[in-house]
CSV table of C-alpha atoms in Angstrom, one decimal:
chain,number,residue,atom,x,y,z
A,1,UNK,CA,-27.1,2.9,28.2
A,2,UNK,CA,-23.9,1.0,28.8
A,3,UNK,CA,-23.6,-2.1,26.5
A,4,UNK,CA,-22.1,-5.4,29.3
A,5,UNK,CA,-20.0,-6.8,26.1
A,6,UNK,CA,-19.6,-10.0,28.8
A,7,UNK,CA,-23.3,-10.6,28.8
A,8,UNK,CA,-24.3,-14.2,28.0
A,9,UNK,CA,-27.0,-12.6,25.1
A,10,UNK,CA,-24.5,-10.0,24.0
A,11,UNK,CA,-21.8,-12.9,23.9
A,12,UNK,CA,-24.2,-15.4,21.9
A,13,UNK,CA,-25.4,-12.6,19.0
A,14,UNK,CA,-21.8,-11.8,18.5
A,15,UNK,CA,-21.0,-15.4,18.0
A,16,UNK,CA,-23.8,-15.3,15.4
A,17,UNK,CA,-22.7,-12.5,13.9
A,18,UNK,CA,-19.0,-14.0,13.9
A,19,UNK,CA,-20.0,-16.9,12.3
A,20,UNK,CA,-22.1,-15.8,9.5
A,21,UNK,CA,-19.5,-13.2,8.6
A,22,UNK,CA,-17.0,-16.0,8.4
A,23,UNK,CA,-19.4,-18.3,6.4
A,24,UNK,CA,-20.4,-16.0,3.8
A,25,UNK,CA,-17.0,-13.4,3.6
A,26,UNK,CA,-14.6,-16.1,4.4
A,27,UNK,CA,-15.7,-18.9,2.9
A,28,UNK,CA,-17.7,-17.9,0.2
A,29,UNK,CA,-16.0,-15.3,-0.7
A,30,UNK,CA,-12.2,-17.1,-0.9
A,31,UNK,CA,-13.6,-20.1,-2.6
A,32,UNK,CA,-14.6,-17.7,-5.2
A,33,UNK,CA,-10.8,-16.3,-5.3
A,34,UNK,CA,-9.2,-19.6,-5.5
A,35,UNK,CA,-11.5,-21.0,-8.3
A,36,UNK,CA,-11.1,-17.7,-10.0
A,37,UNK,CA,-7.5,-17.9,-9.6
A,38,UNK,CA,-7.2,-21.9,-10.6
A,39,UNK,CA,-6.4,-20.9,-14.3
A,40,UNK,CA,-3.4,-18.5,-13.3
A,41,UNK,CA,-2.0,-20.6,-10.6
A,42,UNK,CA,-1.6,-23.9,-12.7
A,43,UNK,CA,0.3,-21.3,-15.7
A,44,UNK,CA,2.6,-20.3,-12.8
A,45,UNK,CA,3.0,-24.4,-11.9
A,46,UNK,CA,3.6,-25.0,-15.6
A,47,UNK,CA,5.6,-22.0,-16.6
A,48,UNK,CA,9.5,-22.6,-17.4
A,49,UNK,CA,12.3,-20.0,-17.0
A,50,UNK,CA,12.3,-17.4,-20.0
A,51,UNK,CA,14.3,-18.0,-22.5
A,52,UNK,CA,14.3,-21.5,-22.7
A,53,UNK,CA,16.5,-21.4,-19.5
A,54,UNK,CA,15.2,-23.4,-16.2
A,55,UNK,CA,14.1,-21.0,-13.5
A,56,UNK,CA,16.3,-20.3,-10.6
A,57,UNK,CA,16.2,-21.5,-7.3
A,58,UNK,CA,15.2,-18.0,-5.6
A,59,UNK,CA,12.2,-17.9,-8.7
A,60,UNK,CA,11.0,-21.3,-7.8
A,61,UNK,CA,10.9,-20.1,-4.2
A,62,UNK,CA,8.8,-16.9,-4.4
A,63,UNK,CA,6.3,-19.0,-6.8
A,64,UNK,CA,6.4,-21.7,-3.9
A,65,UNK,CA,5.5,-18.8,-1.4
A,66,UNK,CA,2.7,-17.4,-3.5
A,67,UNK,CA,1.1,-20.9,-4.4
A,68,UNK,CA,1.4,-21.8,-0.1
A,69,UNK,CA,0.1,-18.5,0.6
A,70,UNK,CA,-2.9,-19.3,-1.1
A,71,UNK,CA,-3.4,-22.6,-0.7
A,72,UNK,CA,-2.6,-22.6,3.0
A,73,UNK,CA,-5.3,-20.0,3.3
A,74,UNK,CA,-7.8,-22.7,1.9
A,75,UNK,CA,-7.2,-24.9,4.8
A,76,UNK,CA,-7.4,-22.7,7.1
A,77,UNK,CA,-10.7,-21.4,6.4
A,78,UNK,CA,-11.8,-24.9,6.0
A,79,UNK,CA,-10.3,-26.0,9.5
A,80,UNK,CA,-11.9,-23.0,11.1
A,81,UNK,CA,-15.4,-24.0,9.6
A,82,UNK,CA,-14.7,-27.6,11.3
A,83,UNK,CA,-14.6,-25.9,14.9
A,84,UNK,CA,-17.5,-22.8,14.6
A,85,UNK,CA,-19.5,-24.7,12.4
A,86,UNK,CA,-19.2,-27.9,14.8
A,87,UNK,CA,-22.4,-29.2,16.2
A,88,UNK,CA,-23.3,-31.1,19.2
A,89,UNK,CA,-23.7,-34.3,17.5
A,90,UNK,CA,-20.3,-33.5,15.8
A,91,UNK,CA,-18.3,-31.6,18.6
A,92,UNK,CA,-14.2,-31.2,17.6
A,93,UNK,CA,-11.7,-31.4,20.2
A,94,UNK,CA,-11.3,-28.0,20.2
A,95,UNK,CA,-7.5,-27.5,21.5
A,96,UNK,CA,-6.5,-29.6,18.8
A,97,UNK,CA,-9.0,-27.6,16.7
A,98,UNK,CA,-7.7,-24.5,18.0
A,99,UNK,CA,-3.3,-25.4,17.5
A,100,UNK,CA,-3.9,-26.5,13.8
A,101,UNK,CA,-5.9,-23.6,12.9
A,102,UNK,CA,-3.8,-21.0,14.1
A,103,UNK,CA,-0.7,-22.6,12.8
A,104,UNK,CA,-2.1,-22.4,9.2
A,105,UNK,CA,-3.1,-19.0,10.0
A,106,UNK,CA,0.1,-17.8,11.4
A,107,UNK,CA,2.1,-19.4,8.6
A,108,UNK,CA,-0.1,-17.8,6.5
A,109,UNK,CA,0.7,-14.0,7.8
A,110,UNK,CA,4.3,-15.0,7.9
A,111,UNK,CA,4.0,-16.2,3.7
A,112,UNK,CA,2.0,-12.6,3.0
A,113,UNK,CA,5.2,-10.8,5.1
A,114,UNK,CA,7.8,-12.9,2.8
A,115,UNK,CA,6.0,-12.0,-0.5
A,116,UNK,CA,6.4,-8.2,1.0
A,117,UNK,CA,10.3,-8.7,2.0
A,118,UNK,CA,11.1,-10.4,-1.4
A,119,UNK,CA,10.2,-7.1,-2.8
A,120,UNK,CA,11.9,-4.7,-0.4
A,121,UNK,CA,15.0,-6.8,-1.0
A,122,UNK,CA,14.2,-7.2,-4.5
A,123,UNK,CA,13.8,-3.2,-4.8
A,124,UNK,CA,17.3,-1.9,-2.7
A,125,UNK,CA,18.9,-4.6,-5.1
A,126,UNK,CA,20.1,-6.9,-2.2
A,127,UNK,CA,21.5,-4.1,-0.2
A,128,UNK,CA,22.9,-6.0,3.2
A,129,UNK,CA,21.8,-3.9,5.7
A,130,UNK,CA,18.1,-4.3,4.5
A,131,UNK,CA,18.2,-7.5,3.7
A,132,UNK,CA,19.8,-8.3,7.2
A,133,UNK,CA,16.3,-5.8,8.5
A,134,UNK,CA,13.8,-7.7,6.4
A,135,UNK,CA,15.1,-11.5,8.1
A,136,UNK,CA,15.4,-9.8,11.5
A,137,UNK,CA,12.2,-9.0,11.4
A,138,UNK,CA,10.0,-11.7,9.6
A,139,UNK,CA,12.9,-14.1,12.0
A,140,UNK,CA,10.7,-11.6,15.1
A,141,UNK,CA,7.3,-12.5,13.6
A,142,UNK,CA,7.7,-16.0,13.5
A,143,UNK,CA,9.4,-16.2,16.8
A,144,UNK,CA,5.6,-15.0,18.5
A,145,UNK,CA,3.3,-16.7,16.4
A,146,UNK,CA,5.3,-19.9,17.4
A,147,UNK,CA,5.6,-18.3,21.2
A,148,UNK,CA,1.4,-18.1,20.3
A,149,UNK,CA,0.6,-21.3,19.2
A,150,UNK,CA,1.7,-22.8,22.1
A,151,UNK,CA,0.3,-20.7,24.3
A,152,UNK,CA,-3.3,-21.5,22.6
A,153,UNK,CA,-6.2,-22.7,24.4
A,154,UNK,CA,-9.9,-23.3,23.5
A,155,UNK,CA,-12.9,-25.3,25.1
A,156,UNK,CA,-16.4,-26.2,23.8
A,157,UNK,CA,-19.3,-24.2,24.5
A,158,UNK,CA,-21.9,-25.8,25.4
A,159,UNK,CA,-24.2,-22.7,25.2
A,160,UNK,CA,-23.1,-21.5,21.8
A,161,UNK,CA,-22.4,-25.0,20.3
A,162,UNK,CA,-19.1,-23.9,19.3
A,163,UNK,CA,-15.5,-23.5,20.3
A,164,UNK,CA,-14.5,-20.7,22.6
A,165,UNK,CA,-11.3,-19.3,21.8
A,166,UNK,CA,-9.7,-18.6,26.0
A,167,UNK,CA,-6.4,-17.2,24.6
A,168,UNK,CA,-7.0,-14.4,22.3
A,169,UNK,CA,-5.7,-11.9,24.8
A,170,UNK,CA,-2.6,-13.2,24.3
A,171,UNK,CA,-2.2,-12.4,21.2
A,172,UNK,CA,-2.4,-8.7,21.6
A,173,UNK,CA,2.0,-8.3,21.3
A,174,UNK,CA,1.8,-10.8,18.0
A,175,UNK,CA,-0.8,-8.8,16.1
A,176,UNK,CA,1.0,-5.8,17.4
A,177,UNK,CA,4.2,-7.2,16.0
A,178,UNK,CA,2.3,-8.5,12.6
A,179,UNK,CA,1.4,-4.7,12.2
A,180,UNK,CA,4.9,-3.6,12.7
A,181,UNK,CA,6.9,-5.4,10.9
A,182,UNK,CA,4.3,-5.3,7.7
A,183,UNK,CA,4.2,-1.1,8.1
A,184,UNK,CA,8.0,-1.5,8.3
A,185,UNK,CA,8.3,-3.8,4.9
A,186,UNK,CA,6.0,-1.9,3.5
A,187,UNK,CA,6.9,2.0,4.2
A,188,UNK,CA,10.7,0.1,3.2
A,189,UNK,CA,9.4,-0.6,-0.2
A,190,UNK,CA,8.0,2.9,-1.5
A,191,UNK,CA,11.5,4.5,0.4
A,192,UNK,CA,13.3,2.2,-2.0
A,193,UNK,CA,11.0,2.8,-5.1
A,194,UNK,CA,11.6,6.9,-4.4
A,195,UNK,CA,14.8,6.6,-4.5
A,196,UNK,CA,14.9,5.9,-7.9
A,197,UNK,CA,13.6,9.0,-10.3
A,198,UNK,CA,11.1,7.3,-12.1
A,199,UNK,CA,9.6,5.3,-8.9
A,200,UNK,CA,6.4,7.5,-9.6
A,201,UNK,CA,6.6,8.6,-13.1
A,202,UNK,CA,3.2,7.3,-15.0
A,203,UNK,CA,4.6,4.6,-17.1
A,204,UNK,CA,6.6,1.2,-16.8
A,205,UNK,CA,7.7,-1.4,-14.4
A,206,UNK,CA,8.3,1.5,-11.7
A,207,UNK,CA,4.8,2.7,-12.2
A,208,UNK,CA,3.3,-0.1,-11.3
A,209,UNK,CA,5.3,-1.6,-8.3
A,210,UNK,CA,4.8,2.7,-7.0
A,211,UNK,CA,1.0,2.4,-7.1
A,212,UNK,CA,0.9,-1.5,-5.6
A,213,UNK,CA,3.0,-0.1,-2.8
A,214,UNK,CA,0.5,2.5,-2.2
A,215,UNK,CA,-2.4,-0.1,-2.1
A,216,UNK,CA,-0.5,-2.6,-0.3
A,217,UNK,CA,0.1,-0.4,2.5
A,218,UNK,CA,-3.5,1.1,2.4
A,219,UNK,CA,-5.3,-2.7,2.5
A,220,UNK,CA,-2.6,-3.7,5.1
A,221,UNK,CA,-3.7,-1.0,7.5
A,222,UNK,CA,-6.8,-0.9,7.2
A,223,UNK,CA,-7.0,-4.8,7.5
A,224,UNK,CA,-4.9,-5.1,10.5
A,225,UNK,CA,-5.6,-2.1,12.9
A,226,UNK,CA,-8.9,-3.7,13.8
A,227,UNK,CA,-7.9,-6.3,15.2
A,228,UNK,CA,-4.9,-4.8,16.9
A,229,UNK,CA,-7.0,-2.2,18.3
A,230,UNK,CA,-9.9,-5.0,19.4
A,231,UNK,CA,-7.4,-7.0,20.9
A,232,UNK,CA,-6.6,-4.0,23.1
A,233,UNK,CA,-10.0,-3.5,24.1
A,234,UNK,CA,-10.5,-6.2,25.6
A,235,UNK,CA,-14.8,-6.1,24.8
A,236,UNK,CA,-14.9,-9.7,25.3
A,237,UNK,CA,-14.2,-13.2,23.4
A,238,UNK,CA,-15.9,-12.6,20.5
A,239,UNK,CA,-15.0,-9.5,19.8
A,240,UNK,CA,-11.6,-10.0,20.3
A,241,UNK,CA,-11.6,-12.7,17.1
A,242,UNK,CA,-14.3,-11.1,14.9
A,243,UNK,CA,-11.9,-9.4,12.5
A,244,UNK,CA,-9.2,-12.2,12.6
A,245,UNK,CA,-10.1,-14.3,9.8
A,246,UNK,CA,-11.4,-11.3,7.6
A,247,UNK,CA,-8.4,-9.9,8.3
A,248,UNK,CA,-6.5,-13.1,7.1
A,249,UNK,CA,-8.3,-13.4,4.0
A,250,UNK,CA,-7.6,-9.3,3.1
A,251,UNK,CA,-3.9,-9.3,3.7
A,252,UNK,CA,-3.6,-13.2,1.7
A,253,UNK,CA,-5.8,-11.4,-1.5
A,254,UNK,CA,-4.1,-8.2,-1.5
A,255,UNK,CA,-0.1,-10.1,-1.2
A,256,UNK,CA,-1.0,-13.1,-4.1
A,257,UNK,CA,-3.2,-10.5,-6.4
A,258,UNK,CA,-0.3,-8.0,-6.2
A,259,UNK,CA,1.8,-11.4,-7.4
A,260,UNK,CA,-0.4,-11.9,-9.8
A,261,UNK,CA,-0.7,-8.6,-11.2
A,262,UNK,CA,3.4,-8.2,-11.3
A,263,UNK,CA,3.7,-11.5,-12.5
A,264,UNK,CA,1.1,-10.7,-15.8
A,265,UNK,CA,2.8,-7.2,-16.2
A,266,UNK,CA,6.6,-9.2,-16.6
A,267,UNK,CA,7.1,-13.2,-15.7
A,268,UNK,CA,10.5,-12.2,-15.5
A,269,UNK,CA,10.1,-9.5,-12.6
A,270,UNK,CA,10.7,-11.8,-10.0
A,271,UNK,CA,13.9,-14.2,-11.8
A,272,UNK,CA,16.8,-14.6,-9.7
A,273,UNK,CA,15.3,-12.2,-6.8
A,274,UNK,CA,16.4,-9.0,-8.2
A,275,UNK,CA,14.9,-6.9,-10.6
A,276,UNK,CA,18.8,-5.5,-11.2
A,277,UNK,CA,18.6,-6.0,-15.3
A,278,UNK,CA,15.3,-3.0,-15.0
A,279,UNK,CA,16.8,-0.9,-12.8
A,280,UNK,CA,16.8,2.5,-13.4
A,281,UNK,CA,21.1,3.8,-14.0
């Protein structure tokens, strides 16, 4: 039997199910990453250059991107609980509702995409052409999610006492693109780490950025193809948003614990934007 995805019932579990998913996985579940993060975040806030010598500009610029990447994320999930958590008694005007919270979101994806291209450009040592690659194509990126967030619309559902998203179908070439240009930073990345012979030797610096590639790219596609593919689909408006915030909080926890992880293994990894002084000769 034939499943009408447009059916009113269909339409109101879904929503259910959309919004206990994003109560319990998104909310519960980054609240615990944040608080478990707190301790790291405010070492990285404190932390001087090494050496006794201030950091650099370029340092205190990824460190800005990881601490908004997370951060951002926070008020995002929070803003998105104000509109599917609304009730009737405390109904949001959800196109307002609907322009703030995919602004944090999309500035979020474009932060997660940055932490990637500081890497790639990090790893071919500054080499023009890629570095002239990586801005084109975060500059692409951020040219649709702004293009998006105008384009937004959402209206209050009486029926499901929530905000209906209208607009999601128009999201179908920026998710598209999201995909793209994070496959491209990413498959740019282990390129650049094989190029150097001990890229996937079992030791060192190399070792380690090798193997995060290989998870980075594995998280990334498997968070982000669902909701390209959904969008595609076309099932209906629930469907076409479930995976959006999980997908959100997947990509932000992957790009800020692969920070993390870099940052613990050597502070000084990211100083200056290059990694030139533990280059392989």
């Amino acid at each position: 039997m034939a499943i009408d995805w447009n059916d009113p019932t269909t339409l109101a579990e879904q929503y259910l199910a959309f919004l206990k998913s994003h109560y319990t996985v998104a909310t519960g579940f980054y609240l615990w990453e944040v608080v478990n993060g707190i301790p790291f975040d405010w070492h990285v806030v404190k932390r001087e250059g090494t050496e006794g010598k201030k950091q650099t500009v370029s340092a205190l610029f990824t460190k800005s991107v990881y601490l908004a990447c997370r951060y951002l994320t926070l008020a995002s999930v929070i803003s998105a609980d104000a509109g599917f958590g609304a009730t009737k008694s405390s109904q949001v005007n959800c196109e307002v509702w609907m322009r703030a919270t995919m602004t944090f979101s999309y500035l979020i994806f474009e932060l997660a995409s940055i932490l990637i291209a500081i890497r790639v450009i990090t790893i071919w040592n500054r080499h023009r052409v890629m570095t002239a690659l990586c801005v084109a194509g975060l500059a692409l990126q951020l040219g649709y999610y702004i293009r998006e967030i105008v384009r937004e619309e959402a209206k209050w559902d009486p029926t499901n006492v929530t905000c209906l998203v209208l607009s999601a179908q128009t999201n179908r070439p920026t998710v598209t693109v999201t995909l793209a240009v994070d496959m491209f930073l990413l498959i740019s990345m282990l390129v650049g780490l094989w190029r150097w012979r001990d890229a996937s030797c079992g030791r060192g610096l190399w070792s380690l950025l090798w193997q995060q590639g290989l998870i980075w790219l594995a998280v990334a596609t498997l968070a982000e193809i669902p909701t390209v593919v959904l969008l595609w689909l076309n099932l209906n408006q629930a469907m076409d948003v479930i995976f959006f915030t999980p997908e959100m909080i997947i990509v932000v926890v992957a790009a800020t614990r692969m920070y993390r992880i870099l940052w613990s293994y050597d502070p000084a990894a990211y100083i200056t934007l290059g990694l030139e002084r533990n280059l392989p000769t």
